[in-house]
Amino acid sequence: MTRRGFAKFYDRYHRPLFSTMLAMARNPDVAEDLVARSYLAAWKHLRSFRGDSSFYTWLHAIGMNELRNWCRHNTTVHVGLDTPETRNLAGPEGVGESLELEEIGRASCRE
C-alpha cells in the first residue's frame, strides 16, 4: 500500500475508530492519541496484514490492543473531593483538593 492509499484508508476509517475509542476511553484527547497510535502500528505492521479480514477489522483490533495497553498503564484518575464517588471519603476537614481513586480508573477500562 502506498502512502496515498494509506491516507485514503485513514480518511475513511478515522471517524469510526475515533468514535469507538472515545466511547471506551471517555476522553477526546486520549481517544485521538489511541487512534494515532493505532494508525502508526498499522503502518509499521502493514506487511503482516494477511487479508483474512477487512482493513477496518484489522485496524479495529489494533485499536482495541492500544486501548488495553493504555488501560493497563493509566488506571489512576484524579477526582475532586466533592463528587458522588468521594463525598463520603473526605476527612473531617476535607484535606486535599483531589483524591487518587485507582479503582474508578480501572472500572472505566473494564466497562
PDB file of C-alpha atoms in Angstrom:
ATOM      1  CA  MET A   1       0.000   0.000   0.000  1.00  0.00           C
ATOM      2  CA  THR A   2       1.302   3.438  -0.889  1.00  0.00           C
ATOM      3  CA  ARG A   3       1.272   6.467   1.390  1.00  0.00           C
ATOM      4  CA  ARG A   4      -1.562   7.878  -0.718  1.00  0.00           C
ATOM      5  CA  GLY A   5      -3.534   4.655  -0.278  1.00  0.00           C
ATOM      6  CA  PHE A   6      -2.873   4.726   3.437  1.00  0.00           C
ATOM      7  CA  ALA A   7      -4.059   8.349   3.589  1.00  0.00           C
ATOM      8  CA  LYS A   8      -7.347   7.271   1.988  1.00  0.00           C
ATOM      9  CA  PHE A   9      -7.556   4.440   4.490  1.00  0.00           C
ATOM     10  CA  TYR A  10      -7.016   6.991   7.285  1.00  0.00           C
ATOM     11  CA  ASP A  11      -9.673   9.356   5.936  1.00  0.00           C
ATOM     12  CA  ARG A  12     -12.189   6.552   5.570  1.00  0.00           C
ATOM     13  CA  TYR A  13     -11.800   4.919   8.995  1.00  0.00           C
ATOM     14  CA  HIS A  14     -10.632   7.696  11.315  1.00  0.00           C
ATOM     15  CA  ARG A  15     -14.122   8.726  12.430  1.00  0.00           C
ATOM     16  CA  PRO A  16     -15.466   5.233  13.260  1.00  0.00           C
ATOM     17  CA  LEU A  17     -12.273   4.293  15.087  1.00  0.00           C
ATOM     18  CA  PHE A  18     -12.270   7.591  16.985  1.00  0.00           C
ATOM     19  CA  SER A  19     -15.907   7.026  17.995  1.00  0.00           C
ATOM     20  CA  THR A  20     -15.049   3.602  19.372  1.00  0.00           C
ATOM     21  CA  MET A  21     -12.007   4.872  21.265  1.00  0.00           C
ATOM     22  CA  LEU A  22     -13.975   7.832  22.651  1.00  0.00           C
ATOM     23  CA  ALA A  23     -16.766   5.568  23.869  1.00  0.00           C
ATOM     24  CA  MET A  24     -14.234   3.396  25.677  1.00  0.00           C
ATOM     25  CA  ALA A  25     -11.743   5.985  26.995  1.00  0.00           C
ATOM     26  CA  ARG A  26     -14.312   8.744  27.627  1.00  0.00           C
ATOM     27  CA  ASN A  27     -11.760  11.432  26.848  1.00  0.00           C
ATOM     28  CA  PRO A  28     -11.367  13.002  23.382  1.00  0.00           C
ATOM     29  CA  ASP A  29      -7.635  13.665  23.809  1.00  0.00           C
ATOM     30  CA  VAL A  30      -6.981  10.089  24.861  1.00  0.00           C
ATOM     31  CA  ALA A  31      -9.208   8.791  22.062  1.00  0.00           C
ATOM     32  CA  GLU A  32      -7.295  10.812  19.462  1.00  0.00           C
ATOM     33  CA  ASP A  33      -3.982   9.559  20.868  1.00  0.00           C
ATOM     34  CA  LEU A  34      -5.223   5.964  20.695  1.00  0.00           C
ATOM     35  CA  VAL A  35      -6.317   6.456  17.085  1.00  0.00           C
ATOM     36  CA  ALA A  36      -2.924   7.903  16.180  1.00  0.00           C
ATOM     37  CA  ARG A  37      -1.148   5.007  17.898  1.00  0.00           C
ATOM     38  CA  SER A  38      -3.410   2.547  16.082  1.00  0.00           C
ATOM     39  CA  TYR A  39      -2.628   4.002  12.681  1.00  0.00           C
ATOM     40  CA  LEU A  40       1.077   4.122  13.454  1.00  0.00           C
ATOM     41  CA  ALA A  41       1.033   0.456  14.475  1.00  0.00           C
ATOM     42  CA  ALA A  42      -0.969  -0.425  11.355  1.00  0.00           C
ATOM     43  CA  TRP A  43       1.559   1.390   9.150  1.00  0.00           C
ATOM     44  CA  LYS A  44       4.510  -0.323  10.855  1.00  0.00           C
ATOM     45  CA  HIS A  45       2.938  -3.775  10.551  1.00  0.00           C
ATOM     46  CA  LEU A  46       1.244  -3.368   7.189  1.00  0.00           C
ATOM     47  CA  ARG A  47       3.206  -6.283   5.738  1.00  0.00           C
ATOM     48  CA  SER A  48       1.709  -8.595   8.356  1.00  0.00           C
ATOM     49  CA  PHE A  49      -1.851  -7.905   7.137  1.00  0.00           C
ATOM     50  CA  ARG A  50      -2.930 -11.205   5.589  1.00  0.00           C
ATOM     51  CA  GLY A  51      -6.263 -10.122   4.158  1.00  0.00           C
ATOM     52  CA  ASP A  52      -8.276 -12.638   6.189  1.00  0.00           C
ATOM     53  CA  SER A  53     -10.478  -9.735   7.289  1.00  0.00           C
ATOM     54  CA  SER A  54     -11.186  -6.212   6.102  1.00  0.00           C
ATOM     55  CA  PHE A  55      -8.667  -3.450   6.766  1.00  0.00           C
ATOM     56  CA  TYR A  56     -11.084  -1.861   9.229  1.00  0.00           C
ATOM     57  CA  THR A  57     -11.476  -5.087  11.193  1.00  0.00           C
ATOM     58  CA  TRP A  58      -7.693  -5.353  11.388  1.00  0.00           C
ATOM     59  CA  LEU A  59      -7.354  -1.679  12.379  1.00  0.00           C
ATOM     60  CA  HIS A  60     -10.114  -2.040  14.974  1.00  0.00           C
ATOM     61  CA  ALA A  61      -8.282  -4.991  16.540  1.00  0.00           C
ATOM     62  CA  ILE A  62      -5.099  -2.914  16.669  1.00  0.00           C
ATOM     63  CA  GLY A  63      -7.080  -0.068  18.261  1.00  0.00           C
ATOM     64  CA  MET A  64      -8.509  -2.369  20.919  1.00  0.00           C
ATOM     65  CA  ASN A  65      -4.998  -3.594  21.728  1.00  0.00           C
ATOM     66  CA  GLU A  66      -3.830   0.017  22.048  1.00  0.00           C
ATOM     67  CA  LEU A  67      -6.781   0.693  24.361  1.00  0.00           C
ATOM     68  CA  ARG A  68      -5.917  -2.323  26.533  1.00  0.00           C
ATOM     69  CA  ASN A  69      -2.321  -1.140  26.778  1.00  0.00           C
ATOM     70  CA  TRP A  70      -3.495   2.350  27.719  1.00  0.00           C
ATOM     71  CA  CYS A  71      -5.813   0.953  30.391  1.00  0.00           C
ATOM     72  CA  ARG A  72      -3.003  -1.116  31.891  1.00  0.00           C
ATOM     73  CA  HIS A  73      -0.810   1.936  32.288  1.00  0.00           C
ATOM     74  CA  ASN A  74      -3.361   4.668  33.033  1.00  0.00           C
ATOM     75  CA  THR A  75      -5.748   3.467  35.685  1.00  0.00           C
ATOM     76  CA  THR A  76      -5.386   6.283  38.199  1.00  0.00           C
ATOM     77  CA  VAL A  77      -7.896   9.086  37.863  1.00  0.00           C
ATOM     78  CA  HIS A  78      -7.842  12.326  39.837  1.00  0.00           C
ATOM     79  CA  VAL A  79     -11.288  13.133  41.151  1.00  0.00           C
ATOM     80  CA  GLY A  80     -12.299  16.239  43.084  1.00  0.00           C
ATOM     81  CA  LEU A  81     -13.444  15.665  46.639  1.00  0.00           C
ATOM     82  CA  ASP A  82     -16.951  16.968  46.057  1.00  0.00           C
ATOM     83  CA  THR A  83     -18.198  14.242  43.742  1.00  0.00           C
ATOM     84  CA  PRO A  84     -20.616  11.375  44.341  1.00  0.00           C
ATOM     85  CA  GLU A  85     -17.672   8.952  44.387  1.00  0.00           C
ATOM     86  CA  THR A  86     -15.792  10.851  47.090  1.00  0.00           C
ATOM     87  CA  ARG A  87     -18.406  12.730  49.092  1.00  0.00           C
ATOM     88  CA  ASN A  88     -18.220  10.245  51.986  1.00  0.00           C
ATOM     89  CA  LEU A  89     -14.441   9.755  51.751  1.00  0.00           C
ATOM     90  CA  ALA A  90     -13.294  13.264  52.655  1.00  0.00           C
ATOM     91  CA  GLY A  91     -11.808  13.613  56.118  1.00  0.00           C
ATOM     92  CA  PRO A  92     -13.386  15.828  58.756  1.00  0.00           C
ATOM     93  CA  GLU A  93     -11.537  18.849  57.409  1.00  0.00           C
ATOM     94  CA  GLY A  94     -11.734  17.891  53.721  1.00  0.00           C
ATOM     95  CA  VAL A  95      -7.948  17.725  53.492  1.00  0.00           C
ATOM     96  CA  GLY A  96      -6.554  17.965  49.966  1.00  0.00           C
ATOM     97  CA  GLU A  97      -8.107  19.197  46.765  1.00  0.00           C
ATOM     98  CA  SER A  98      -8.081  15.885  44.935  1.00  0.00           C
ATOM     99  CA  LEU A  99      -8.013  12.202  45.704  1.00  0.00           C
ATOM    100  CA  GLU A 100      -6.496   9.435  43.620  1.00  0.00           C
ATOM    101  CA  LEU A 101      -9.045   6.724  43.071  1.00  0.00           C
ATOM    102  CA  GLU A 102      -7.347   3.931  41.186  1.00  0.00           C
ATOM    103  CA  GLU A 103     -10.433   1.738  41.247  1.00  0.00           C
ATOM    104  CA  ILE A 104     -12.512   4.324  39.367  1.00  0.00           C
ATOM    105  CA  GLY A 105      -9.916   4.293  36.590  1.00  0.00           C
ATOM    106  CA  ARG A 106      -9.913   0.511  36.480  1.00  0.00           C
ATOM    107  CA  ALA A 107     -13.707   0.422  36.347  1.00  0.00           C
ATOM    108  CA  SER A 108     -13.671   2.828  33.396  1.00  0.00           C
ATOM    109  CA  CYS A 109     -11.362   0.494  31.487  1.00  0.00           C
ATOM    110  CA  ARG A 110     -13.387  -2.613  32.373  1.00  0.00           C
ATOM    111  CA  GLU A 111     -16.681  -1.212  31.074  1.00  0.00           C
TER     112      GLU A 111
END
